[in-house]
Amino acid sequence: MQWWIWPENFPMTTDAIQEEVLALQQELTDHSYRYHVLDDPVIDDETYDKKLRRLIELETQYPQLQTPDSPTLRVGAPPLKDFKTAEHTLPMLSLDNAFSDDEIMAFHQRVIKSLETEDILYTVEPKLDGVAVELTYEGGLLTLATTRGDGRTGEVITENIRTIGQIPLKLNQEKMAAPNRIEVRGEIIIKTPDFEVLNRHRTENGENAFANPRNAAAGSLRQLDSKITASRPLCIFAYGIGAVEGMRFTSQSQILETLGSFGFPVNGYVQKGVDIQNVLKVYQHYQELRPDLDYEIDGTVIKVDEIRFQQALGEKTKSPRWAIAYKFPAMEKTTTITDILVQVGRTGTLTPVAVLEPVNIGGVMVSRATLHNEDEIRRKDIRIGDRVMVTRAGDVIPKVVKVVSELRQGNETIFEMPVSCPVCGSQVRRMDDEAAIKCINAACPAQIKERIRHFVSKKALDVDGLGKKLVEQLVDIGLVKTFADLFLLEQEKLAELERMGDKSAANLIDALTTARSVDLNRFVFALGIDHTGENAGRLLAGTYENLEGLMAASAEDLAGIHGLGEKTATAIASFFSNPENQRLVADLEAAGVRISNPLYAKQETKDHPFSGKTIVLTGTLSRLTRSEAKTILLGLGAKVTGSVSAKTDFLVAGEAAGSKMKKAGDLGVEVLDESGFLSLLGEDFG
Ligand code: IVH
């Protein structure tokens, strides 16, 4: 808005109002960056919302004060009728794919030959599995955002992009002034934990679940109503540029650094200045990292670092000659459903499971895939005999993505859920508000077996030597019906069982003795209450000092715990108000089970150098994984965050630590290498 054409219908503002609006805009922009990019908020959500509402109120009253980078633009604009399209200044190319070290070496040879030098360094980046976008900034302000489309022309999604908290509406120019015009390219993704929550909510509301995070991100970006996009947990990693006016770049590494300084998230695992031998090592490293990442990657992108080399190499119609994607082995394969079985879970839920013609997916043979429930089978129209696409992501159980309907023969058979429990023959019932069909017999042997298996599993009581087969045997011969029965097992009787001997029996008794002392969070998880996972167990142990307190809590008390869902709160309260379950707990205590809560005990113990400190972990540690380190630190009362900021006390830098090292250096944050970290941890680690 230019001041000399003053629209008559805009009310006049006072200096005080202008100042308040400006201050709120700046403050909210800063908080948004800290929250979304630095992962280090300094105010709570409620205070943020209150300030945002005040700003919306003022800008609605005085529209001339709404600047193009105002954080109020992030809440979504009125719906569009259709998407406009826009041509990309420079085509958005795709990448050639390689699947072996040999193909990468061949690529490297082509580069050497064309450039007539062997002195070539690469930038190596994770290949993010999301949706490519191009964001145009003019005078530092976001003016246009488009999808990749067919590479030449994309759809205009500016309003949707504005709702993504991580994307700057105005480039941060503290370190460097913005060029007149710059097109920033990057990948929009949804992190896996956010994706799971999103899908859970969708299924609860009767909406179709998204097949994978990439589809969820694409669907969220292609919304005519940007308020819907605003409600989706979208993130971005910037990885490149299109056309630029008023700034010169000499290397891909410099581009990434600049994008970081402009306020974009840039992937922390990027490796700069890598020679070809190390390119292959980074690929291996990413593959190892992959299951621990909270977003999906499907390979490695290898880019010649120097721009003058890139220009000399040039590009083909669809892909550049200076970059290549080294893909991970496919995690999606086609196979045949030979049968559909029905399993009965610990809460009685009947789950249809596809029996597959075995297929190797990413190095693991897959022969079963869950079909979730009857509605899912109907929705995907899955039939016995169908050719189907199956995926396996990380350590998640394989699932059927879709039927390859073009390959249907006509002799596939439609599957019907059974009308009685396939294990105990009892009645089954479909719960009103759920897609699940349940066996209503709590004494159903299938349910007992699953409950016991869950109770002794690694994340619950962690009883060594009590595998699936043994649990089945113990339940089948009637030695174990309840949790407490486990602790009443006698070594002599165990030793007489098939496939057991004196040694295994003695070991199991030992393991059960150890398991008698259990932490409250694990115990709550072990009980197998509906909707109550590990995380709920931790939240409850953080709130209640002991089991008695938790058992006495009402559904309302529980619903007040931040992060605990309403369904979980209701399920827990109803579980503990059931006299049978109260007896179950009493029997366990009578059998010698002792439940303690280290979260409360810790506060009384002596201080640890990491207690109360904010710590960032980066790179690869050799003695323990990052997630193990995180668990130990949380147990010591430290806060573990994702990115380095002025509030960070220590950066723990393992092997191949990346950009976080530099940032820690800039901010004067103390950096610990692995041995420094372990010796401060003390005890067995030093
Ligand atoms: S660079 C010409 N870098 O992969 C350079 N792309 O197959 C092409 N992608 O459309 C883009 N991570 O959606 C680049 N670190 C990364 C990437 C990346 C994922 C996607 C992007 C692109 C596709 C090309």
XYZ file of C-alpha atoms and ligand atoms in Angstrom:
710
model
C 0.000 0.000 0.000
C 1.512 3.294 -1.021
C 0.827 6.159 1.331
C -0.006 8.831 -1.199
C -3.128 7.097 -2.510
C -5.022 7.018 0.716
C -8.236 4.977 0.285
C -11.170 6.865 1.739
C -12.765 3.850 3.339
C -9.735 3.019 5.465
C -10.045 4.436 8.973
C -7.174 6.655 10.079
C -4.746 5.101 12.469
C -2.842 6.699 15.299
C 0.904 6.380 15.887
C 0.152 4.182 18.851
C -1.845 1.730 16.736
C 0.782 1.657 14.017
C 3.438 0.958 16.595
C 1.427 -1.803 18.218
C 0.775 -3.484 14.851
C 4.407 -3.254 13.822
C 5.592 -4.593 17.158
C 3.118 -7.506 17.030
C 4.096 -8.346 13.452
C 7.769 -8.427 14.342
C 7.295 -10.292 17.563
C 5.026 -12.956 16.057
C 7.340 -13.432 13.062
C 10.220 -13.970 15.443
C 8.282 -16.441 17.618
C 7.066 -18.307 14.560
C 10.664 -18.735 13.314
C 11.845 -19.885 16.729
C 8.992 -22.379 16.941
C 8.961 -23.766 13.408
C 12.582 -23.542 12.307
C 14.748 -23.411 15.427
C 12.465 -25.764 17.365
C 13.097 -23.553 20.356
C 9.971 -21.600 21.302
C 10.211 -19.009 24.054
C 6.500 -18.385 24.588
C 3.618 -20.816 25.023
C 0.990 -21.488 22.346
C -1.716 -19.698 24.268
C 0.217 -16.437 24.535
C 1.113 -16.686 20.842
C -2.534 -17.190 19.850
C -3.630 -14.279 22.004
C -1.160 -11.936 20.343
C -2.099 -13.253 16.903
C -5.797 -12.663 17.571
C -5.031 -9.094 18.639
C -3.064 -8.503 15.437
C -5.860 -9.985 13.283
C -8.314 -7.687 15.041
C -6.182 -4.598 14.383
C -5.410 -5.508 10.768
C -9.095 -6.188 10.065
C -9.941 -2.766 11.422
C -7.043 -1.035 9.655
C -6.374 -3.098 6.488
C -3.715 -0.628 5.336
C -1.502 -1.890 8.176
C -1.437 -5.482 6.934
C 1.998 -5.758 5.335
C 2.653 -8.528 2.766
C 4.772 -10.387 5.348
C 2.325 -10.087 8.219
C 2.063 -13.344 10.205
C -1.740 -13.020 10.014
C -1.458 -14.126 6.376
C -0.493 -17.570 7.643
C -3.967 -18.463 8.918
C -5.357 -18.924 5.409
C -7.204 -16.784 2.877
C -10.722 -17.100 1.393
C -11.073 -20.215 -0.803
C -10.089 -20.067 -4.487
C -12.354 -21.221 -7.344
C -9.537 -22.939 -9.202
C -5.748 -22.982 -9.383
C -4.049 -20.515 -11.721
C -0.950 -21.737 -13.474
C 2.398 -20.024 -13.955
C 5.358 -20.815 -16.138
C 8.676 -21.413 -14.352
C 11.364 -18.918 -15.344
C 13.784 -21.853 -15.556
C 12.410 -25.385 -15.940
C 12.204 -27.453 -12.765
C 14.146 -30.493 -13.910
C 14.031 -33.953 -12.467
C 17.013 -36.185 -11.731
C 18.403 -39.280 -13.398
C 18.312 -42.260 -11.067
C 21.185 -44.589 -10.196
C 20.779 -47.833 -8.253
C 24.349 -49.050 -7.748
C 27.851 -47.815 -6.894
C 28.853 -48.702 -10.460
C 26.255 -46.349 -11.886
C 27.529 -43.571 -9.623
C 31.116 -44.230 -10.717
C 29.942 -44.087 -14.345
C 28.296 -40.720 -13.630
C 31.540 -39.502 -12.042
C 33.519 -40.656 -15.103
C 31.182 -38.701 -17.402
C 31.693 -35.615 -15.252
C 35.508 -36.023 -15.289
C 35.551 -36.534 -19.031
C 33.394 -33.546 -19.762
C 35.213 -31.180 -17.381
C 38.696 -32.536 -18.149
C 39.659 -32.553 -14.494
C 39.550 -35.146 -11.748
C 39.407 -32.530 -9.082
C 35.683 -32.610 -8.451
C 33.861 -32.198 -5.192
C 30.194 -32.935 -4.629
C 27.472 -31.792 -2.307
C 25.572 -34.810 -1.044
C 22.015 -34.417 0.205
C 19.249 -36.722 1.375
C 16.620 -37.171 -1.340
C 13.505 -36.034 0.441
C 10.311 -37.857 -0.423
C 7.834 -35.008 -0.654
C 6.575 -32.428 -3.115
C 8.822 -29.965 -4.960
C 7.861 -26.283 -4.861
C 9.273 -23.004 -6.130
C 8.966 -19.857 -4.033
C 9.584 -16.465 -5.606
C 10.806 -13.599 -3.419
C 10.819 -10.066 -4.792
C 12.492 -7.393 -2.723
C 12.780 -10.051 -0.024
C 9.016 -10.694 0.087
C 7.267 -13.927 -0.857
C 5.182 -13.015 -3.906
C 4.532 -16.310 -5.675
C 4.632 -20.020 -4.917
C 4.130 -22.779 -7.444
C 4.184 -26.557 -7.661
C 6.596 -28.263 -10.022
C 3.737 -29.298 -12.346
C 5.150 -30.706 -15.570
C 8.459 -28.965 -14.969
C 7.669 -26.032 -17.292
C 4.376 -24.837 -15.811
C 3.169 -25.266 -12.250
C 0.068 -24.446 -10.237
C -0.020 -21.273 -8.178
C -0.324 -22.176 -4.492
C 0.872 -18.943 -2.868
C -1.932 -18.736 -0.271
C -1.331 -22.328 0.779
C 2.416 -21.852 1.057
C 1.943 -18.773 3.262
C 0.304 -20.966 5.898
C 3.492 -23.015 6.386
C 5.166 -21.676 9.495
C 8.683 -22.711 8.427
C 8.568 -20.673 5.217
C 9.666 -17.048 5.632
C 7.148 -14.532 4.290
C 10.071 -12.126 4.230
C 13.683 -13.248 3.875
C 15.766 -12.812 6.991
C 18.414 -10.252 6.069
C 20.426 -10.044 9.272
C 23.441 -11.701 7.642
C 22.902 -10.808 4.013
C 20.652 -8.494 2.019
C 18.054 -10.174 -0.190
C 18.555 -9.987 -3.969
C 15.967 -8.151 -6.104
C 14.444 -11.433 -7.046
C 15.172 -15.043 -6.139
C 13.368 -18.309 -6.756
C 13.908 -20.741 -3.901
C 13.298 -24.419 -4.501
C 12.651 -27.072 -1.925
C 10.659 -30.073 -0.845
C 7.465 -29.870 1.192
C 7.160 -32.842 3.516
C 5.117 -34.110 6.427
C 7.103 -35.697 9.231
C 6.198 -39.321 9.941
C 4.929 -38.808 13.523
C 2.747 -35.893 12.336
C 1.536 -38.040 9.442
C 0.460 -40.772 11.829
C -1.474 -38.329 14.010
C -3.084 -36.771 10.907
C -4.195 -40.172 9.631
C -5.459 -41.221 13.041
C -7.654 -38.122 13.196
C -8.869 -38.702 9.661
C -9.875 -42.299 10.340
C -11.550 -41.249 13.588
C -13.568 -38.696 11.614
C -14.534 -41.223 8.960
C -12.205 -39.716 6.328
C -9.876 -41.766 4.139
C -6.364 -42.194 5.449
C -3.493 -40.991 3.230
C -1.349 -43.795 1.791
C 1.959 -42.143 2.766
C 3.404 -38.805 3.928
C 4.150 -37.719 0.346
C 0.509 -38.137 -0.717
C -0.587 -36.336 2.432
C 1.756 -33.420 1.634
C 0.612 -33.269 -2.001
C -3.059 -33.420 -1.014
C -2.558 -30.718 1.601
C -0.889 -28.370 -0.895
C -3.594 -28.853 -3.524
C -6.383 -27.322 -1.470
C -8.452 -24.478 -2.827
C -9.197 -23.532 0.763
C -5.914 -22.509 2.357
C -7.464 -22.842 5.834
C -7.339 -26.605 5.281
C -3.664 -26.363 4.321
C -3.078 -24.271 7.451
C -4.371 -27.150 9.573
C -1.858 -29.614 8.096
C 1.615 -30.161 9.622
C 3.645 -29.196 6.532
C 7.394 -28.600 6.670
C 10.032 -27.659 4.111
C 13.687 -28.267 3.362
C 15.139 -25.796 0.871
C 17.681 -27.367 -1.491
C 18.219 -25.081 -4.449
C 17.362 -22.062 -6.518
C 15.809 -21.185 -9.857
C 16.358 -17.803 -11.456
C 18.087 -15.070 -9.412
C 18.512 -11.344 -10.058
C 21.007 -9.314 -8.090
C 23.069 -12.052 -6.462
C 25.752 -14.465 -7.662
C 26.458 -17.918 -6.367
C 29.639 -19.888 -6.906
C 28.671 -23.240 -5.403
C 25.781 -25.404 -4.246
C 27.205 -25.273 -0.698
C 27.070 -21.490 -0.809
C 23.453 -21.634 -2.054
C 22.479 -23.831 0.890
C 24.274 -21.577 3.378
C 22.559 -18.513 1.932
C 19.131 -20.158 2.049
C 19.795 -21.023 5.682
C 20.701 -17.434 6.467
C 17.492 -16.262 4.748
C 15.582 -18.306 7.320
C 14.855 -21.547 5.463
C 15.298 -24.936 7.062
C 18.149 -26.673 5.231
C 18.662 -30.368 5.833
C 21.206 -30.970 8.593
C 22.640 -34.127 7.025
C 23.864 -32.363 3.884
C 27.596 -32.996 3.318
C 29.617 -30.395 1.465
C 32.900 -30.773 -0.417
C 32.808 -34.569 -0.669
C 35.081 -36.561 -3.034
C 33.654 -39.498 -4.967
C 34.834 -42.212 -2.535
C 33.163 -40.441 0.325
C 30.006 -39.866 -1.736
C 29.476 -43.640 -1.595
C 30.100 -43.634 2.158
C 27.571 -40.853 2.722
C 25.021 -42.898 0.729
C 25.617 -45.850 3.102
C 25.423 -43.541 6.082
C 22.049 -42.130 4.946
C 20.749 -45.642 4.468
C 21.680 -46.444 8.068
C 20.156 -43.201 9.284
C 16.944 -43.733 7.361
C 14.991 -45.755 9.971
C 15.827 -43.167 12.677
C 14.768 -40.109 10.676
C 11.389 -38.598 11.383
C 10.775 -37.903 7.690
C 10.971 -40.085 4.620
C 13.914 -40.108 2.257
C 14.189 -42.367 -0.767
C 17.813 -41.881 -1.766
C 20.743 -39.526 -1.977
C 21.128 -36.556 -4.318
C 24.666 -35.967 -5.533
C 25.399 -32.535 -6.997
C 28.627 -31.185 -8.531
C 29.376 -28.394 -6.063
C 30.849 -25.631 -8.225
C 28.373 -23.629 -10.304
C 30.906 -23.012 -13.090
C 31.278 -26.791 -13.432
C 27.484 -27.189 -13.372
C 27.205 -24.658 -16.184
C 29.912 -26.367 -18.207
C 28.173 -29.730 -17.833
C 24.751 -28.297 -18.726
C 21.563 -30.243 -18.881
C 19.511 -32.669 -20.936
C 15.804 -32.048 -21.652
C 14.562 -33.505 -18.403
C 17.572 -33.656 -16.080
C 20.875 -31.931 -15.397
C 24.217 -33.583 -16.222
C 25.691 -32.240 -12.982
C 23.470 -34.116 -10.540
C 22.115 -37.604 -10.012
C 19.853 -39.395 -7.540
C 21.274 -42.551 -5.973
C 18.064 -44.284 -4.957
C 17.651 -46.649 -2.012
C 16.341 -50.119 -2.867
C 12.581 -49.897 -3.545
C 10.371 -50.103 -0.500
C 7.324 -50.798 -2.672
C 6.794 -54.054 -4.553
C 3.982 -55.801 -6.366
C 2.884 -59.266 -5.252
C -0.228 -61.484 -4.987
C -2.650 -61.944 -2.095
C -3.063 -65.701 -1.758
C -5.409 -65.596 1.229
C -6.839 -63.351 3.925
C -6.608 -64.524 7.549
C -8.232 -62.988 10.593
C -6.175 -62.384 13.742
C -7.596 -61.619 17.161
C -5.717 -58.924 19.060
C -5.322 -58.357 22.794
C -8.433 -56.182 23.023
C -10.428 -58.646 20.923
C -10.188 -56.679 17.675
C -10.422 -58.865 14.603
C -7.785 -57.796 12.097
C -7.771 -59.128 8.545
C -4.249 -59.936 7.381
C -3.246 -60.556 3.775
C -1.148 -63.640 3.132
C 1.236 -62.688 0.339
C 3.354 -64.495 -2.129
C 6.685 -63.757 -0.388
C 8.478 -60.727 -1.801
C 11.783 -59.042 -0.935
C 11.204 -55.407 0.051
C 14.342 -53.439 0.877
C 16.182 -56.578 1.990
C 13.387 -58.086 4.093
C 11.143 -60.959 2.974
C 7.523 -59.950 3.391
C 4.751 -62.554 3.442
C 2.016 -60.854 5.497
C 0.493 -57.384 5.435
C -2.185 -55.951 7.677
C -5.424 -54.900 5.990
C -6.533 -53.013 9.149
C -10.303 -53.583 9.033
C -13.278 -54.389 6.869
C -13.863 -50.767 5.804
C -10.297 -50.524 4.528
C -10.762 -53.709 2.468
C -13.963 -52.340 0.951
C -12.474 -48.912 0.314
C -9.446 -50.322 -1.500
C -11.595 -53.105 -3.008
C -9.059 -55.762 -2.024
C -9.900 -59.318 -3.075
C -8.210 -62.695 -2.594
C -6.072 -63.369 -5.664
C -5.433 -59.667 -6.374
C -2.056 -58.315 -7.487
C -1.250 -55.593 -4.953
C 1.367 -52.948 -4.260
C 2.950 -53.514 -0.834
C 5.218 -51.131 1.115
C 7.414 -51.387 4.131
C 8.553 -48.186 5.804
C 11.303 -48.414 8.422
C 10.358 -51.047 10.955
C 6.637 -50.542 10.443
C 4.612 -53.633 9.496
C 4.083 -53.940 5.750
C 0.860 -52.648 4.287
C -1.082 -52.957 1.074
C -1.059 -49.601 -0.711
C -3.430 -50.465 -3.533
C -4.729 -53.102 -5.862
C -3.134 -53.157 -9.310
C -6.566 -53.360 -10.906
C -5.220 -53.531 -14.466
C -3.912 -57.001 -13.619
C -7.264 -58.361 -12.420
C -8.250 -61.671 -14.043
C -11.885 -61.844 -12.966
C -11.460 -64.893 -10.704
C -10.530 -62.928 -7.560
C -12.827 -63.576 -4.596
C -14.465 -61.013 -2.334
C -13.589 -61.434 1.347
C -16.222 -61.373 4.120
C -15.374 -60.842 7.792
C -16.404 -63.790 10.003
C -19.602 -63.495 12.074
C -18.042 -65.267 15.070
C -14.557 -65.202 16.612
C -12.288 -67.462 14.550
C -10.480 -68.541 17.733
C -13.113 -69.071 20.456
C -16.314 -69.028 18.406
C -17.900 -66.295 20.553
C -20.085 -63.569 19.217
C -18.374 -60.625 17.535
C -19.631 -57.069 17.707
C -18.967 -53.926 15.712
C -18.476 -50.967 18.053
C -20.695 -47.999 17.243
C -18.057 -45.381 16.566
C -15.272 -47.648 15.363
C -14.433 -49.558 12.225
C -13.245 -52.466 14.392
C -15.140 -55.717 14.920
C -14.394 -57.281 18.312
C -14.660 -60.677 19.948
C -16.557 -59.907 23.173
C -15.129 -62.837 25.168
C -12.356 -61.455 27.416
C -11.327 -65.057 28.167
C -10.759 -65.789 24.449
C -7.404 -67.628 24.305
C -6.257 -65.441 21.407
C -6.841 -62.318 23.500
C -5.097 -63.781 26.537
C -2.056 -64.757 24.428
C -1.801 -61.313 22.866
C -2.232 -59.559 26.228
C 0.505 -61.679 27.774
C 2.816 -61.181 24.782
C 2.327 -57.427 25.034
C 2.835 -57.499 28.811
C 6.234 -59.190 28.535
C 7.370 -57.393 25.359
C 10.544 -55.307 25.143
C 8.940 -51.918 25.725
C 6.747 -53.288 28.516
C 8.142 -55.629 31.225
C 10.892 -56.848 28.878
C 10.966 -60.468 30.036
C 13.802 -62.232 28.242
C 13.164 -65.740 26.941
C 9.372 -65.513 26.853
C 8.692 -65.562 23.127
C 5.528 -66.059 21.129
C 5.706 -69.886 21.055
C 6.223 -70.244 24.799
C 3.385 -67.828 25.613
C 1.077 -69.855 23.350
C 2.142 -73.052 25.045
C 1.639 -71.651 28.557
C -1.842 -70.372 27.721
C -2.844 -73.511 25.805
C -2.001 -75.841 28.703
C -3.759 -73.509 31.139
C -0.691 -72.560 33.209
C -1.178 -68.853 32.456
C -4.519 -67.057 32.282
C -3.628 -63.728 33.897
C -0.557 -61.523 34.173
C -0.050 -62.565 37.789
C 0.079 -66.251 36.803
C 3.415 -65.519 35.126
C 5.015 -64.713 38.447
C 3.646 -67.886 40.043
C 5.301 -70.172 37.485
C 7.475 -72.868 39.032
C 10.839 -73.796 37.640
C 10.215 -77.572 37.849
C 6.957 -77.342 35.927
C 8.550 -75.126 33.282
C 11.457 -77.513 32.838
C 9.031 -80.292 31.918
C 7.559 -78.343 29.013
C 8.295 -79.184 25.392
C 11.456 -77.484 24.075
C 12.361 -76.327 27.608
C 15.070 -77.681 29.861
C 16.460 -76.913 33.303
C 18.638 -74.128 31.972
C 15.926 -72.272 30.025
C 13.476 -72.713 32.881
C 15.987 -71.257 35.353
C 16.737 -68.360 33.004
C 13.058 -67.571 32.610
C 12.515 -67.590 36.370
C 15.486 -65.198 36.666
C 14.077 -62.933 33.977
C 10.704 -62.862 35.728
C 12.400 -61.965 38.995
C 14.108 -59.014 37.313
C 10.829 -57.991 35.690
C 9.122 -57.812 39.077
C 10.677 -54.358 39.561
C 9.156 -52.149 36.920
C 8.893 -48.441 36.190
C 5.411 -46.938 36.288
C 5.437 -45.821 32.628
C 6.287 -49.313 31.407
C 3.784 -50.912 33.741
C 0.940 -48.718 32.478
C 1.906 -49.464 28.872
C 2.173 -53.199 29.663
C -1.428 -53.375 30.859
C -2.498 -52.978 27.242
C -5.275 -50.474 27.898
C -7.038 -49.272 24.728
C -5.405 -46.243 23.059
C -2.590 -46.267 25.671
C 0.846 -46.490 24.101
C 4.350 -45.901 25.392
C 3.993 -42.175 25.115
C 0.830 -42.161 27.214
C 2.699 -44.282 29.774
C 5.426 -41.632 29.975
C 2.943 -38.761 30.235
C 1.112 -40.511 33.068
C 4.318 -41.299 34.938
C 5.258 -37.653 34.543
C 1.989 -36.639 36.182
C 1.388 -39.262 38.876
C 3.995 -40.234 41.390
C 2.569 -43.715 41.896
C 0.008 -46.187 40.639
C -2.459 -45.445 43.455
C -2.641 -41.803 42.347
C -3.167 -42.798 38.744
C -5.826 -45.381 39.603
C -7.782 -42.782 41.544
C -7.764 -40.240 38.693
C -11.024 -39.434 36.935
C -11.412 -39.189 33.159
C -11.543 -35.390 33.556
C -8.309 -35.320 35.583
C -6.620 -37.424 32.927
C -7.993 -35.400 30.013
C -6.283 -32.383 31.587
C -2.833 -33.869 30.907
C -1.280 -31.993 28.007
C -0.696 -34.346 25.097
C -3.011 -37.134 26.306
C -6.002 -37.657 24.000
C -9.595 -37.746 25.212
C -10.099 -41.357 24.118
C -7.014 -42.400 26.073
C -8.188 -40.528 29.174
C -11.591 -42.241 29.041
C -10.084 -45.671 28.373
C -7.684 -45.412 31.324
C -10.296 -44.187 33.778
C -12.716 -46.908 32.733
C -9.978 -49.569 32.920
C -9.063 -48.742 36.513
C -12.661 -48.306 37.644
C -13.394 -51.899 36.604
C -13.155 -54.132 39.742
C -11.697 -56.987 37.666
C -8.784 -54.801 36.645
C -8.313 -53.586 40.210
C -8.022 -57.230 41.224
C -5.558 -57.824 38.404
C -3.306 -55.092 39.792
C -3.712 -56.359 43.358
C -2.820 -59.903 42.248
C 0.324 -58.616 40.549
C 1.362 -56.790 43.693
C 0.641 -59.908 45.738
C 2.881 -61.846 43.338
C 5.743 -59.495 44.213
C 5.569 -56.934 41.400
C 6.953 -53.594 42.618
C 6.158 -50.463 40.618
C 8.377 -47.418 41.044
C 8.578 -44.066 39.341
C 12.143 -42.909 38.625
C 10.840 -39.616 37.234
C 9.929 -38.624 40.759
C 12.886 -40.329 42.455
C 15.366 -38.511 40.136
C 14.567 -35.089 41.468
C 15.849 -36.069 44.873
C 19.121 -37.523 43.614
C 22.280 -35.453 43.229
C 22.738 -33.095 40.330
C 24.189 -34.351 37.089
C 26.138 -32.040 34.735
C 23.369 -32.554 32.143
C 20.384 -32.048 34.480
C 18.275 -29.110 33.389
C 20.518 -28.443 30.371
C 19.413 -28.013 26.755
C 21.342 -30.372 24.508
C 21.460 -30.960 20.757
C 22.744 -34.259 19.340
C 24.243 -34.337 15.851
C 26.301 -36.693 13.705
C 26.774 -40.390 14.416
C 27.892 -41.707 17.796
C 29.707 -45.032 17.872
C 29.072 -46.327 21.401
C 25.334 -45.718 21.400
C 22.622 -44.529 19.002
C 21.278 -40.990 19.082
C 17.944 -42.217 20.346
C 19.650 -44.109 23.197
C 21.613 -40.978 24.061
C 18.392 -38.976 24.000
C 16.649 -41.419 26.353
C 19.537 -41.270 28.830
C 19.604 -37.472 28.716
C 15.850 -37.165 29.203
C 16.187 -39.497 32.170
C 18.784 -37.131 33.637
C 16.363 -34.251 33.322
C 17.967 -32.662 30.242
C 16.018 -31.158 27.353
C 17.013 -32.515 23.937
C 16.164 -30.232 21.024
C 16.629 -30.448 17.284
C 18.572 -27.337 16.483
C 21.273 -25.171 17.952
C 20.238 -21.786 19.321
C 21.449 -19.339 21.929
C 19.607 -21.425 24.521
C 21.604 -24.571 23.765
C 24.031 -25.540 26.537
C 25.862 -28.354 24.713
C 26.153 -29.617 21.166
C 27.125 -33.293 21.198
C 28.839 -33.831 17.860
C 29.415 -37.375 16.632
C 31.063 -38.462 13.410
C 30.201 -36.421 10.288
C 28.489 -33.625 12.206
C 27.280 -31.002 9.753
C 26.069 -27.422 9.810
C 25.158 -27.521 13.496
C 28.881 -27.404 14.345
C 29.267 -24.112 12.572
C 26.201 -22.685 14.220
C 27.431 -23.789 17.640
C 30.742 -22.078 16.852
C 28.968 -18.871 15.816
C 26.853 -18.828 18.958
C 29.649 -19.879 21.316
C 27.821 -23.074 22.324
C 30.043 -25.669 24.012
C 30.705 -28.612 21.688
C 31.364 -32.083 23.102
C 32.822 -34.851 20.972
C 31.774 -38.410 21.716
C 34.446 -39.115 24.302
C 33.840 -35.775 26.043
C 30.137 -36.538 26.108
C 30.610 -40.042 27.480
C 32.989 -38.940 30.176
C 30.546 -36.263 31.350
C 27.780 -38.871 31.299
C 29.946 -40.792 33.720
C 29.286 -44.223 35.223
C 29.767 -46.973 32.673
C 30.384 -44.651 29.780
C 33.443 -42.620 30.712
S 17.561 -30.941 -6.642
C 17.969 -30.422 -10.958
N 17.729 -31.857 -4.219
O 13.736 -34.981 -6.427
C 17.923 -30.663 -9.546
N 15.854 -32.493 -5.524
O 13.901 -36.268 -9.116
C 16.643 -31.275 -9.107
N 14.266 -33.941 -4.367
O 11.713 -32.762 -8.210
C 16.244 -30.941 -7.772
N 15.341 -34.030 -2.471
O 11.282 -33.022 -5.728
C 17.016 -31.838 -5.350
N 18.005 -32.604 -2.041
C 17.291 -32.564 -3.165
C 16.069 -33.260 -3.297
C 15.386 -33.195 -4.512
C 14.263 -34.426 -3.129
C 13.219 -34.206 -5.381
C 12.649 -32.977 -6.016
C 12.824 -33.156 -7.506
C 13.058 -34.636 -7.610
C 13.934 -34.928 -8.791
